[in-house]
Amino acid sequence: MEYRFQEIEKKWQHFWKINQTYRVDETSTKPTFYVLDMFPYPSGAGLHVGHPLGYIASDIFARYKKHIGFNVLHPMGYDSFGLPAEQYAIQTGQHPAKTTIENIDRYREQLDKLGFNYDWSREIRTSSPAYYKWTQWIFMQLFNSWYNPITNKAASINELINEFEKQGLSAVSLSALHGGIETEITPFSASEWATFTEQKQQEILMNFRLAYLGESYVNWCPVLGTVLANDEVVNGLSERGGHPVERKLLKQWSMRITAYAQRLLDGLDGVDWFDSIKETQRNWIGRSEGASVHFPLLNHEGSIEVFTTRPDTLFGVSFLTLAPEHELVNQLTTDEQRAAVATYVSTSKNRSERERMADVNTISGVFTGSYATHPFTKEPIPIWVGDYVLVGYGTGAVMAVPAHDERDYKFATHFSLAIKQVISPTSDHDFSTGAWTEKSGTMINSDFLNGLSVTEAVKRMISDIAEHGYGSKRINYRLRDAVFGRQRYWGEPIPVYFKGDLPYLIPADQLPLDLPEVDKYLPTEDGDPPLGRATHWKFEEVYEYEKSTMPGWAGSSWYFIRYLDPSNELQLASPEKIAYWGNVDLYMGGAEHATGHLLYSRFWCKFLHDLGIVPFDEPFKKMINQGMILGRSSFVYRVVGEQTFVSAGLKDSYDTTPIHVDISLVNNDELDLEGFKAWRSEYKDASFILESSGVYLCGHEVEKMSKSKYNVQTPDELVDRFGADTLRMYEMFLGPVEQSKPWDTKGITGVHGFLKKYWRLFHLDGTFEVNETTPTKEHFKTLHKTIRKIREDLDRFSFNTGVSNFMICVNELTESKCNSRQILEPLTVLLAPYAPHITEELWEKLGHEPGSLYEAAYPEFNPDYLIESDYEYPVSFNGKMRFKVSLPVSLSIEEIQATILSQAETIKWLEGKAPKKVIIVPGKIVNVVI
RNA sequence: GCGGAUGUGGUGAAAUUGGUAGACACGCUAGACUUAGGAUCUAGUGCCGAGAGGUGUGCGGGUUCGAGUCCCUCCAUCCGCACCA
């Protein structure tokens, strides 16, 4: 009987569904294991072979954990709010909910064909009101919380109000403020607080809330008509669509993620993730230690605060530079300089993010005409404006030390400003060509620092500026607060209404705040977001709701918690269920979310931890990032101006344009000519210049898989041709799961052949037959060698070598014609995680209860079967392997040496010389040194 | 510029602690079989060489009896960040 994979797979997928084989609950006393895949955004294109790579790996691992005695949670759902569905809605007028459901159904159909062990009863969709009710609920908790810098955790805003009522605003609570909006707050007493209006009180509190409405510079994308988070902007263009992005000052909902900067950094030490991801996050958080220093203004009140990581070079300061957006620019500009400064500031404000980045090498700036005073020397320091200083980082002002900073050096040289050397370099350095920026050398021209090393000087200077009240030690982060509002329709409504311009939360019992229907998915004529079109959508029929919606990352920042208790209507998830499952043991997904999703989920998890809702403060213990599967695009070469196509081997003799051609028309680089003509009406009369062999060969290139490149391979087509078990194993066999690799279907026959061979082990002349007698020692050896390797491979997520080891095992058993039940039965359990369908079928044929394979215990390795009486020693001379000798393992080192040296081969390789030394590692190797 | 990763046959790759480099598979070459199949089986296949043998893990050096693996220098490719003070 042949291996009828289509019948078998259909049968078992149906069986698992009807019997709810993969449903899990919290009644088991087994240890738990939570395996999670990054849930997909259901796009219209469906799945291509790259998507399931991680799903297959995690599925194999989840099944393995189940077999070795864990209660395994392996859920799946959809990240179903987002831009593409909305863009499609704008074009077609179709409600995004409708396309989203269609896409989800398509995804589900594709996923079901691959035989995953998801517990679909736990499915979640971020766009369903039952789910986003709780996304909104979390937003409300964030709005009602502030970050207490003393306890170093989030707490109720009422605690802060109490403090204001009792003591007013102290300097300590002020230090809780950091991030994109640093509004100056004047300290106040308790009695002053009591006299403040509601408006004023709320405005003050807004500076502390973890979800807050504040004026800040945002990434504004005019084409998309919305703001974007920093991680949604790539090289000054929007991540989705590649549209230009500008900086704009807007009143926006934001998340005070900066409050968690240090904890987000520290938490990385405790998670088992790839170093590359951890480093990317550390980089993104961007902690730097230094000092803040105040430079008093000359002839003005107040001072300019700068942040520096090099307080040791303070005596080398020759000017200060302010960002063009710095609030003091206007005040400090003298009348003579006003015109020049105004021009400069408006030019740089109007430059898009992209222009500014493209233009890093141009030095530009303008003198304000004003001076500050050096805190120690009391010398006047000119104040300049330059757009190399960023308003969003540090204080938006820098102290320029041209002798020891490259940018300051360029600026000083360009504008002929003083360059004061304060460090004597440790090696030859020519100050006429550039700055000495190494953190090494001896301090000079620096008063009390003279003679100290740079490291000593940093410490000394920090303590001196603190002592004199000129400033203090400061830690600065590159991380910005995350913009939370999107001027879009297809997202969670923010559960807020306005009385005047003050935002208030809607009552919790009115959650979810449903997304209203609108006539169009475009902004209103007044420039309001699409929700502005819902004219009757008002709180208590009077107050306007917030019209922006939440960003794509809101729903995905906590979904891993909802899977634990997906249909709970009263709570995010019950504390019992959260405690039962805990956080994610293995998270599988792409590395592209390093600075987005993975940072935001950590932030929300820590926040929910502070509130006592979850007992863990990191969401994902271990993470594996699967590599991207790249497409192999095929090209035809069209002669310029003609409908003639030249085969790849001849294209260099013509003037041609390469054109992407659908890979379904290409087999082993050979083009299906008739298929090509039928593909596009414009090609129906195409003529071809063929190779001498009479075929048309296509060129190829490895690129990202995409519809527009016609290089998309869908899993469905391969499942139809080879079966899900083959596709599962082939995707694993391609190489290490974390590595990027081009997709190539060629090798799939090898894996398919393996499954057929495995199937044949159980069949004799076409009928199922296994031998009930005791297998030979060799057969047991093959089995146990495989058990050991497979378990080791699974434990280190080496799925590709796992597949190889199954092949070796089946090859050996085939060769020795083994069909013993005592071998094939354990082998079937061993293979079950990789190929669940074929193994279920054979398990049933072996006489077991249908479906019981999933519950079967994984085979244990028994080393007794691997004990050998002889070992074949490789004998090398000066490290080069020359021949092998089989010797009993019981021999002593002396006996081995004597035997080896008496071999005829040895005498030949010694060429009459005496060996200087013989290295013998028992059970490993013999090396003769001549 | 900073940080991270990766360089092994025609191809995907393996070698877990320094111990037989290239397992397993694709492809290719030759052959067998046949209800002519996207079937199955046999032999070969790193490179040079008829062979003995030589040589070989990006380049160059080092440590070691022994290095793909450890150390140093350089090169290339990919990814992330980037006027971050």
Tab-separated table of N, CA, C and O in Angstrom, chain A residues 635-641 644-646 651 654-660 696:
chain	number	residue	atom	x	y	z
A	635	PHE	N	13.823	35.745	-13.833
A	635	PHE	CA	13.773	36.867	-14.775
A	635	PHE	C	13.779	36.388	-16.214
A	635	PHE	O	14.431	35.401	-16.556
A	636	VAL	N	13.039	37.130	-17.046
A	636	VAL	CA	13.205	36.979	-18.489
A	636	VAL	C	13.850	38.275	-18.975
A	636	VAL	O	13.802	39.297	-18.296
A	637	TYR	N	14.476	38.235	-20.137
A	637	TYR	CA	15.198	39.405	-20.628
A	637	TYR	C	14.586	39.872	-21.938
A	637	TYR	O	14.664	39.181	-22.951
A	638	ARG	N	13.957	41.023	-21.870
A	638	ARG	CA	13.274	41.558	-23.058
A	638	ARG	C	14.222	42.497	-23.797
A	638	ARG	O	14.841	43.374	-23.182
A	639	VAL	N	14.320	42.291	-25.103
A	639	VAL	CA	15.135	43.194	-25.917
A	639	VAL	C	14.447	44.553	-25.927
A	639	VAL	O	13.228	44.639	-26.121
A	640	VAL	N	15.222	45.593	-25.694
A	640	VAL	CA	14.660	46.928	-25.552
A	640	VAL	C	13.842	47.295	-26.795
A	640	VAL	O	14.302	47.144	-27.929
A	641	GLY	N	12.599	47.703	-26.539
A	641	GLY	CA	11.739	48.170	-27.630
A	641	GLY	C	11.069	47.058	-28.423
A	641	GLY	O	10.372	47.333	-29.396
A	644	THR	N	10.620	40.626	-27.881
A	644	THR	CA	11.481	39.471	-28.058
A	644	THR	C	12.218	39.234	-26.750
A	644	THR	O	12.706	40.184	-26.127
A	645	PHE	N	12.270	37.967	-26.316
A	645	PHE	CA	12.891	37.629	-25.038
A	645	PHE	C	14.088	36.716	-25.264
A	645	PHE	O	13.981	35.716	-25.976
A	646	VAL	N	15.205	37.102	-24.657
A	646	VAL	CA	16.451	36.382	-24.863
A	646	VAL	C	16.716	35.472	-23.672
A	646	VAL	O	16.579	35.888	-22.526
A	651	LYS	N	21.895	36.624	-23.109
A	651	LYS	CA	21.411	37.978	-22.928
A	651	LYS	C	22.491	39.052	-23.086
A	651	LYS	O	22.185	40.190	-23.421
A	654	TYR	N	22.738	41.172	-26.253
A	654	TYR	CA	21.647	42.076	-26.621
A	654	TYR	C	21.509	43.164	-25.580
A	654	TYR	O	22.004	43.041	-24.467
A	655	ASP	N	20.797	44.216	-25.955
A	655	ASP	CA	20.458	45.265	-25.004
A	655	ASP	C	19.099	44.892	-24.417
A	655	ASP	O	18.076	44.981	-25.098
A	656	THR	N	19.104	44.413	-23.175
A	656	THR	CA	17.861	43.870	-22.618
A	656	THR	C	17.472	44.511	-21.300
A	656	THR	O	18.300	45.116	-20.618
A	657	THR	N	16.195	44.342	-20.954
A	657	THR	CA	15.686	44.753	-19.649
A	657	THR	C	15.232	43.485	-18.924
A	657	THR	O	14.447	42.719	-19.491
A	658	PRO	N	15.732	43.234	-17.697
A	658	PRO	CA	15.222	42.070	-16.964
A	658	PRO	C	13.812	42.340	-16.440
A	658	PRO	O	13.533	43.440	-15.971
A	659	ILE	N	12.950	41.351	-16.553
A	659	ILE	CA	11.572	41.488	-16.072
A	659	ILE	C	11.263	40.287	-15.181
A	659	ILE	O	11.549	39.145	-15.550
A	660	HIS	N	10.675	40.554	-13.992
A	660	HIS	CA	10.275	39.464	-13.106
A	660	HIS	C	9.229	38.603	-13.796
A	660	HIS	O	8.297	39.127	-14.393
A	696	TYR	N	14.339	27.907	-23.112
A	696	TYR	CA	14.531	29.270	-22.640
A	696	TYR	C	14.892	29.211	-21.160
A	696	TYR	O	14.109	28.733	-20.340
